[in-house]
mmCIF file of C-alpha atoms in Angstrom:
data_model
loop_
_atom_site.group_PDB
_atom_site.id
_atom_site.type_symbol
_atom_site.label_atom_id
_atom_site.label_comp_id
_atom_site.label_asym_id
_atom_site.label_seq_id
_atom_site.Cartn_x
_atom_site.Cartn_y
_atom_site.Cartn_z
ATOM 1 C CA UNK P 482 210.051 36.177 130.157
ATOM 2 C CA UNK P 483 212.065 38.637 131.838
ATOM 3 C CA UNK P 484 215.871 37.835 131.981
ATOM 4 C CA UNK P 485 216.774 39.611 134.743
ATOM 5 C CA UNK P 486 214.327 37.415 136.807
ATOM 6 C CA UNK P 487 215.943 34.298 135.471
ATOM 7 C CA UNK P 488 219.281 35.610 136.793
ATOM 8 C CA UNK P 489 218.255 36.799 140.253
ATOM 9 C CA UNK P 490 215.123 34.993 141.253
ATOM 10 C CA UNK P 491 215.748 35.862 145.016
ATOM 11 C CA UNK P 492 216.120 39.297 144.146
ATOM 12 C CA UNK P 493 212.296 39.008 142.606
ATOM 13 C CA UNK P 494 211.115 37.020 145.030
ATOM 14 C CA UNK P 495 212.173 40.303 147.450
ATOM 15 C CA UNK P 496 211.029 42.407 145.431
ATOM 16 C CA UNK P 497 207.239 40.453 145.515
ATOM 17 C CA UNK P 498 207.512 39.955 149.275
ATOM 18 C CA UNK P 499 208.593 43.987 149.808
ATOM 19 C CA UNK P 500 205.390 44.519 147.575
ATOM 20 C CA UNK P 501 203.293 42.143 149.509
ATOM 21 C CA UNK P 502 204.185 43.674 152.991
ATOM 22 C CA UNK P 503 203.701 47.451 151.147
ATOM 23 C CA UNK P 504 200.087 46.714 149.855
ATOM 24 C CA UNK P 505 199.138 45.032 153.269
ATOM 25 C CA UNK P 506 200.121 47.894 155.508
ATOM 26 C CA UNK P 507 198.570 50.257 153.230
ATOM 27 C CA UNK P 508 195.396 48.038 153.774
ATOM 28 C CA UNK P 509 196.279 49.031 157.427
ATOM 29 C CA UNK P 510 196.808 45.189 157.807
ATOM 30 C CA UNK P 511 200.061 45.797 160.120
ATOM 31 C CA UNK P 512 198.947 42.501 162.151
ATOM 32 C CA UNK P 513 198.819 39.846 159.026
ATOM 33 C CA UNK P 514 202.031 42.315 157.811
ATOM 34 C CA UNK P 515 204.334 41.303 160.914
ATOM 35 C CA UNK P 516 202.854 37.960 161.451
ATOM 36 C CA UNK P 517 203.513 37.116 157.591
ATOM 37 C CA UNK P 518 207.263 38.129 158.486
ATOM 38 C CA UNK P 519 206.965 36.090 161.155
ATOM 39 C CA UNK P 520 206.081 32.923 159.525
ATOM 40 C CA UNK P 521 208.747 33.570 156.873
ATOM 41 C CA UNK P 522 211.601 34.109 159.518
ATOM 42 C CA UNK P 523 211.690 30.383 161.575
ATOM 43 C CA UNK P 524 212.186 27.771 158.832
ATOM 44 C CA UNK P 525 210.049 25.308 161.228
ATOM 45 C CA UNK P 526 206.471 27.018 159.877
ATOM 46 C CA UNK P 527 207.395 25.471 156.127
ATOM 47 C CA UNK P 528 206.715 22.463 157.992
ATOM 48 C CA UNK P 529 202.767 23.359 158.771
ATOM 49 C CA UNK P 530 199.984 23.203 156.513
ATOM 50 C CA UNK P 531 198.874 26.465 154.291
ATOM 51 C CA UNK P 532 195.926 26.825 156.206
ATOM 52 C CA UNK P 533 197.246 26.749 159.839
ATOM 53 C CA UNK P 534 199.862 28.980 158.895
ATOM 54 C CA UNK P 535 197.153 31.248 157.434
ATOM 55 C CA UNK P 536 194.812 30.727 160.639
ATOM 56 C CA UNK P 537 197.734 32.179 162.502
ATOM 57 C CA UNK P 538 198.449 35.126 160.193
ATOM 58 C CA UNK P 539 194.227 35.687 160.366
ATOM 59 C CA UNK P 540 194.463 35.870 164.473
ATOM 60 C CA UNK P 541 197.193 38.020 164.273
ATOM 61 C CA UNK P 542 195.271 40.662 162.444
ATOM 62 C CA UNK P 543 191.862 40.137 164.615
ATOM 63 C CA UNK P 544 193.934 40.086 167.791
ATOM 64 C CA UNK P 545 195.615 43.398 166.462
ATOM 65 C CA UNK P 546 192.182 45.536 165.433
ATOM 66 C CA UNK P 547 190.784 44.625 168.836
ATOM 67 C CA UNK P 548 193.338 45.703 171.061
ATOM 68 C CA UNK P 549 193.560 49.079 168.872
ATOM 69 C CA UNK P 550 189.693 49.153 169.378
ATOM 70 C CA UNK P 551 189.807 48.185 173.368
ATOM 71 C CA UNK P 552 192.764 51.644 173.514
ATOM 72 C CA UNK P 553 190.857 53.597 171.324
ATOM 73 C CA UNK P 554 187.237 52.598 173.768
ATOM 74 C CA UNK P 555 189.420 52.928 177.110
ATOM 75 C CA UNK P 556 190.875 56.434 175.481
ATOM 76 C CA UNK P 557 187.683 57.722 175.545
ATOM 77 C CA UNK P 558 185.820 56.252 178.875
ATOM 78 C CA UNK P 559 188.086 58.929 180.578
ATOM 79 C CA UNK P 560 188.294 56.322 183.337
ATOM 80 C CA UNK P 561 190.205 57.495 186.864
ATOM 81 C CA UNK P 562 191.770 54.430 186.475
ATOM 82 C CA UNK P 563 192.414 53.091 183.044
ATOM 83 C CA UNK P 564 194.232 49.894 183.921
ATOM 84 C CA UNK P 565 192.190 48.934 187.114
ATOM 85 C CA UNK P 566 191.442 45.107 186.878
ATOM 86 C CA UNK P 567 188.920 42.475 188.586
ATOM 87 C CA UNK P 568 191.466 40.189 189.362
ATOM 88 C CA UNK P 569 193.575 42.479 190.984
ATOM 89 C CA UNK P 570 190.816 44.673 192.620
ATOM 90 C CA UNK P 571 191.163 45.932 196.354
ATOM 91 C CA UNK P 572 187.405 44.909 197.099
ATOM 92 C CA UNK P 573 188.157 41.527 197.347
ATOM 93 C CA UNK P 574 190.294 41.574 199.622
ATOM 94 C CA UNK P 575 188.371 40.158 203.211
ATOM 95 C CA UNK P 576 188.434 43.221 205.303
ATOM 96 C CA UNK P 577 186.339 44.681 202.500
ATOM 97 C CA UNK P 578 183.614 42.049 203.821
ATOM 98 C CA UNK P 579 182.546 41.689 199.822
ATOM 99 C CA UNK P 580 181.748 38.346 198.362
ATOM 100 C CA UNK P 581 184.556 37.977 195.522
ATOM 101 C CA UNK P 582 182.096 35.706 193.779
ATOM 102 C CA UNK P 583 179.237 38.721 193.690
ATOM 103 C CA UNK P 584 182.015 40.703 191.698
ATOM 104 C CA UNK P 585 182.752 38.277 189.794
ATOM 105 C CA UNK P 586 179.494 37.644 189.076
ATOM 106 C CA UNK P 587 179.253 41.572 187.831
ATOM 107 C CA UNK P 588 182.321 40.861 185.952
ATOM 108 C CA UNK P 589 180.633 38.975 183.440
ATOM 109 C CA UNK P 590 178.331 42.445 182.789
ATOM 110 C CA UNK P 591 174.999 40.914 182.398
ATOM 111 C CA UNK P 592 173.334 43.012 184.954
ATOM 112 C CA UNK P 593 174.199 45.505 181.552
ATOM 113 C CA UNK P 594 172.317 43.166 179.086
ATOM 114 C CA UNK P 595 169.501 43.469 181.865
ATOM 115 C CA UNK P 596 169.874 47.384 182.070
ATOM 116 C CA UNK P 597 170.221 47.573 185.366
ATOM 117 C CA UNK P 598 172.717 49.800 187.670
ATOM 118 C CA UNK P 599 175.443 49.217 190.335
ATOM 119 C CA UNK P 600 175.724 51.108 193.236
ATOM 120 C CA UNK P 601 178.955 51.311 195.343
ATOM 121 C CA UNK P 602 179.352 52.765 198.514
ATOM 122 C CA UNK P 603 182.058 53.160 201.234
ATOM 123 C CA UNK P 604 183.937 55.409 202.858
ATOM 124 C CA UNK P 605 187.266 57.431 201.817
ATOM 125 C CA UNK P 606 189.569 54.973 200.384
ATOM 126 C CA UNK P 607 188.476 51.856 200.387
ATOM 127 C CA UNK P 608 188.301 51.416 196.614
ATOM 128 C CA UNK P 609 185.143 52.612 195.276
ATOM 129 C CA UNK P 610 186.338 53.837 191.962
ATOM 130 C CA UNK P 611 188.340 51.514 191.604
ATOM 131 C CA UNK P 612 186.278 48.870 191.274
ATOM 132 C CA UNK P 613 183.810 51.069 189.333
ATOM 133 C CA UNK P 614 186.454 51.233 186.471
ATOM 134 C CA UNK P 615 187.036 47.736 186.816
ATOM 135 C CA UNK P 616 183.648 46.752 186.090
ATOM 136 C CA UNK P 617 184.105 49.802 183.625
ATOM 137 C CA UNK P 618 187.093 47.584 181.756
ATOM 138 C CA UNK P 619 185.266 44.567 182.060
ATOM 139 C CA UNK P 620 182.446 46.220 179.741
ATOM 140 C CA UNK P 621 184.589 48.286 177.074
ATOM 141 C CA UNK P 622 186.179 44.270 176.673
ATOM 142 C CA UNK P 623 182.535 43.303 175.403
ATOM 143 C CA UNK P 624 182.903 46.681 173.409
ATOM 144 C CA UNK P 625 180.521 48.384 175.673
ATOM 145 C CA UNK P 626 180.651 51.555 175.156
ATOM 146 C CA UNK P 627 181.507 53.369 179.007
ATOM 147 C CA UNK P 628 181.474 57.101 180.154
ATOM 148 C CA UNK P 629 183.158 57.642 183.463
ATOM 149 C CA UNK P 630 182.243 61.920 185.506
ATOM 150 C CA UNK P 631 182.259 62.927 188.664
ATOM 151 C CA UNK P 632 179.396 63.872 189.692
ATOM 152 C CA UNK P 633 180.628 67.230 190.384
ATOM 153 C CA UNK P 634 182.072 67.290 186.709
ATOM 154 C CA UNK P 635 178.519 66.267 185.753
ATOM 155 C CA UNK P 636 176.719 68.639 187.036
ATOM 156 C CA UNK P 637 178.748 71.479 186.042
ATOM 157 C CA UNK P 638 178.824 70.723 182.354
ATOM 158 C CA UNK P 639 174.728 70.023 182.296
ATOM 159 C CA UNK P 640 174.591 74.018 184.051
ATOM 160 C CA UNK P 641 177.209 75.343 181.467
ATOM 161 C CA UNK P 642 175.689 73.614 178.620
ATOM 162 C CA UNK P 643 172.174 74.889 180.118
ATOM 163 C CA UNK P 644 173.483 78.418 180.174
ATOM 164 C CA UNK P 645 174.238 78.039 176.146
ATOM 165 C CA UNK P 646 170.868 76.356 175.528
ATOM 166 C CA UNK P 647 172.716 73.311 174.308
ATOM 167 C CA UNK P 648 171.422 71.019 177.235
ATOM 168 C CA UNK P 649 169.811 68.519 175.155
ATOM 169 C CA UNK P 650 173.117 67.943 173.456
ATOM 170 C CA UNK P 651 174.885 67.556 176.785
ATOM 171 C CA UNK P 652 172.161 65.516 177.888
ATOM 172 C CA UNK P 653 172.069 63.004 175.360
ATOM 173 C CA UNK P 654 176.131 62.449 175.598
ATOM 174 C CA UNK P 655 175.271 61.349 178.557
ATOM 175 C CA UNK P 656 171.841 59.157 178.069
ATOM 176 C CA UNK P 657 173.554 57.166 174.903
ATOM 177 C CA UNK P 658 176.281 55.704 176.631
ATOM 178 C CA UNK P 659 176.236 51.713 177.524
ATOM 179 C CA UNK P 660 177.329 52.082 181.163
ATOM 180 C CA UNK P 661 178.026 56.044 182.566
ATOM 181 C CA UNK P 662 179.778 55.326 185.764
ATOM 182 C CA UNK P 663 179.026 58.897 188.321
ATOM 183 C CA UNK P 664 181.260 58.515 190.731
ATOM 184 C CA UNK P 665 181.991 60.931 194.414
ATOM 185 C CA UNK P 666 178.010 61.052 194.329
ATOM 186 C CA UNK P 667 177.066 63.767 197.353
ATOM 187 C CA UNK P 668 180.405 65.690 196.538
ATOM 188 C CA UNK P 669 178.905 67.928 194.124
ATOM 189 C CA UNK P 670 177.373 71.195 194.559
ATOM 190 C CA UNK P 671 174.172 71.464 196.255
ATOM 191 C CA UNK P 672 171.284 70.185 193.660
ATOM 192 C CA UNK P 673 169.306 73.080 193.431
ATOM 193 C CA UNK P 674 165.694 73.263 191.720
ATOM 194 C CA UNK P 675 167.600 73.750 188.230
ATOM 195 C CA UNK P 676 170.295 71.210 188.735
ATOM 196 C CA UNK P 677 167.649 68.598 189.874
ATOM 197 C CA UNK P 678 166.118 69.378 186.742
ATOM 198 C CA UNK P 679 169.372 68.677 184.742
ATOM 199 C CA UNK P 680 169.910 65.594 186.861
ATOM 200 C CA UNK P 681 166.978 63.852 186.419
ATOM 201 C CA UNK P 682 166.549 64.331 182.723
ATOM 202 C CA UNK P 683 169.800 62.433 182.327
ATOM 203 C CA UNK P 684 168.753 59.448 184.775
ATOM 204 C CA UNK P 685 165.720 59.860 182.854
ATOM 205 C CA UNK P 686 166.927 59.535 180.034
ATOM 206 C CA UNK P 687 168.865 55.903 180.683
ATOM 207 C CA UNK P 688 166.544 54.768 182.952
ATOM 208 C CA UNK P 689 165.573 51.065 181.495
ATOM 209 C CA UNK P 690 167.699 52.237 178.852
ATOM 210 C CA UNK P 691 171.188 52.055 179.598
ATOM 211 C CA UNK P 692 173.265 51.239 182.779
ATOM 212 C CA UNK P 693 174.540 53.327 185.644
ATOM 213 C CA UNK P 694 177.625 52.695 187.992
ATOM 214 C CA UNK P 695 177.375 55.272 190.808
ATOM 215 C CA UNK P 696 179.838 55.519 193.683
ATOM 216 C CA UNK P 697 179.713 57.113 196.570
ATOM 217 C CA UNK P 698 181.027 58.057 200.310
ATOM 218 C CA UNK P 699 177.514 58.762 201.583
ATOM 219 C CA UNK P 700 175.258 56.175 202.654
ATOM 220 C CA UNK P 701 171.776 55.262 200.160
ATOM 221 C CA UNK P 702 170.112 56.318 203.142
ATOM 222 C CA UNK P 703 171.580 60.058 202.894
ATOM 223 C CA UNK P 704 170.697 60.650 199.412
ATOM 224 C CA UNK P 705 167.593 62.278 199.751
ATOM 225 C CA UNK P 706 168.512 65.082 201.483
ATOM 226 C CA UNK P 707 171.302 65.884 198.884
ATOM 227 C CA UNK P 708 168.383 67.584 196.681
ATOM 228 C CA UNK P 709 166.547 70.923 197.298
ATOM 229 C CA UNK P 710 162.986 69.499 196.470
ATOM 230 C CA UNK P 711 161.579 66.228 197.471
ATOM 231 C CA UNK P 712 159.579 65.919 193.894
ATOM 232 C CA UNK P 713 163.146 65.355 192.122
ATOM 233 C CA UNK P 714 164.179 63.809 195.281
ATOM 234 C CA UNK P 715 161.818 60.615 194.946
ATOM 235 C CA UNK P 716 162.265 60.969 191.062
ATOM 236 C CA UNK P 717 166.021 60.419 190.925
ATOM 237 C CA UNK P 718 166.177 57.875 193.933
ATOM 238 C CA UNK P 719 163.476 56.007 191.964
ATOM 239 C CA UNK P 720 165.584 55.824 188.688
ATOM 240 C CA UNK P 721 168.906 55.103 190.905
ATOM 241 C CA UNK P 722 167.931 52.635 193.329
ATOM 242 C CA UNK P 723 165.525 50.764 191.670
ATOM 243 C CA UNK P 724 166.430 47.051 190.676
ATOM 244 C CA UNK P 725 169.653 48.110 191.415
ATOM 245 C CA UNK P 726 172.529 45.592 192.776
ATOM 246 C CA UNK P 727 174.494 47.387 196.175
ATOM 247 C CA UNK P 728 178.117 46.484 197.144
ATOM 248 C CA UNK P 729 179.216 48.682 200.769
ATOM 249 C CA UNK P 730 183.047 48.513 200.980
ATOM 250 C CA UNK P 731 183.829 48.369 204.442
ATOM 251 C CA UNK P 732 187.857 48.081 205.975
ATOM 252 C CA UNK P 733 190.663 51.632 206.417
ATOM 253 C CA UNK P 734 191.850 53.040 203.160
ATOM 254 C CA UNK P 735 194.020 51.800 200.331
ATOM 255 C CA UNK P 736 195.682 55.651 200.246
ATOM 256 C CA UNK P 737 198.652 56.142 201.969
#
């Protein structure tokens, strides 16, 4: 037996605790690490049984990975609005003339189990994209995975990428997401034969696949003369509108 751990058994019993906390947070267990110090700090949780206390030092861990995760999922959404919320969400309020209970109802993302898309529409500043990224949050918090573009943005990176030859790559970014939210739809640059092209192979691509947010100032019944041929006209309206849910924001702007 070692006697300098007879004559300073605190100073062991630090030295086993300092280990502890070392191996833990090299297991990138920083949750259980500070909820272990936790527990040891208020005398009160010697009162509790082992396994409560460890249910609590368990929690803290899970409760730690998945907020990392939900940052690390929101990080890369690229969402206009990375903390935009249901509860707090502009389009419920009544001059918006929106049913809270319909987005509420989208809230609970099963219209993404079902595949199918949202389409938002209003005019300037009544909180289109904001509610888009709501829903957007409401998904990455299932760990749906969520791309948010403008469609301007959108297009310009499928003709780049085209130019290289590397539009399938581009493409598929695109087509593999859970829920790619387009939003400013009709304030991109005129959809040419080419850009059609590029446009459709990506609503192609996710259509009864994957699920589509799009948001825009211009009416549903304006769409069709946004593209320059009436082929990839009906062929993207099809893929956009069908079995789609609509929500018109109505009421003056939220921008001051």
């Amino acid at each position: 037996m070692n006697t300098a751990s007879i004559e300073n058994p605190e100073a062991e019993s630090d030295a086993r605790l300092d280990d502890c906390l070392h191996k833990l947070r090299k297991l990138r267990m920083s949750g259980m690490a500070n909820a272990f110090i936790e527990q040891l700090s208020d005398p009160a949780n010697m009162a509790l049984p082992f396994e409560e206390r460890f249910m609590v030092v368990v929690d803290a861990e899970y409760s730690l990975r998945a907020s990392n995760k939900l940052r690390r999922m929101v990080a890369a959404a690229h969402l206009k609005y990375p903390f935009a919320s249901i509860d707090s969400n502009p389009a419920s309020e009544p001059e918006r003339a929106v049913d809270y209970a319909s987005i509420a109802a989208l809230a609970s993302c099963d219209w993404i189990d079902k595949r199918k898309n949202v389409i938002i529409t209003g005019a300037t500043g009544v909180g289109k994209t904001y509610l888009a990224c709501a829903l957007g949050i409401c998904a990455l918090q299932k760990s749906i995975r969520v791309l948010y573009s403008r469609a301007s943005e959108l297009v310009y990176e499928l003709e780049k990428a085209d130019s290289m030859k590397d539009a399938a790559s581009c493409i598929e970014r695109y087509a593999k997401t859970d829920l790619l939210i387009i939003d400013d739809f009709g304030l991109m640059p005129s959809l040419s034969i080419d850009r059609c092209r590029l446009f459709l192979d990506v609503l192609d691509a996710r259509a009864g696949m994957r699920s589509t947010i799009i948001a825009a100032q211009i009416p549903v019944s304006s769409w069709y003369g946004l593209f320059a041929d009436s082929t990839f006209a009906e062929a993207c309206m099809e893929r956009m509108i069908k079995s789609a849910y609509r929500i018109e924001l109505k009421g003056s702007t939220l921008r001051s």
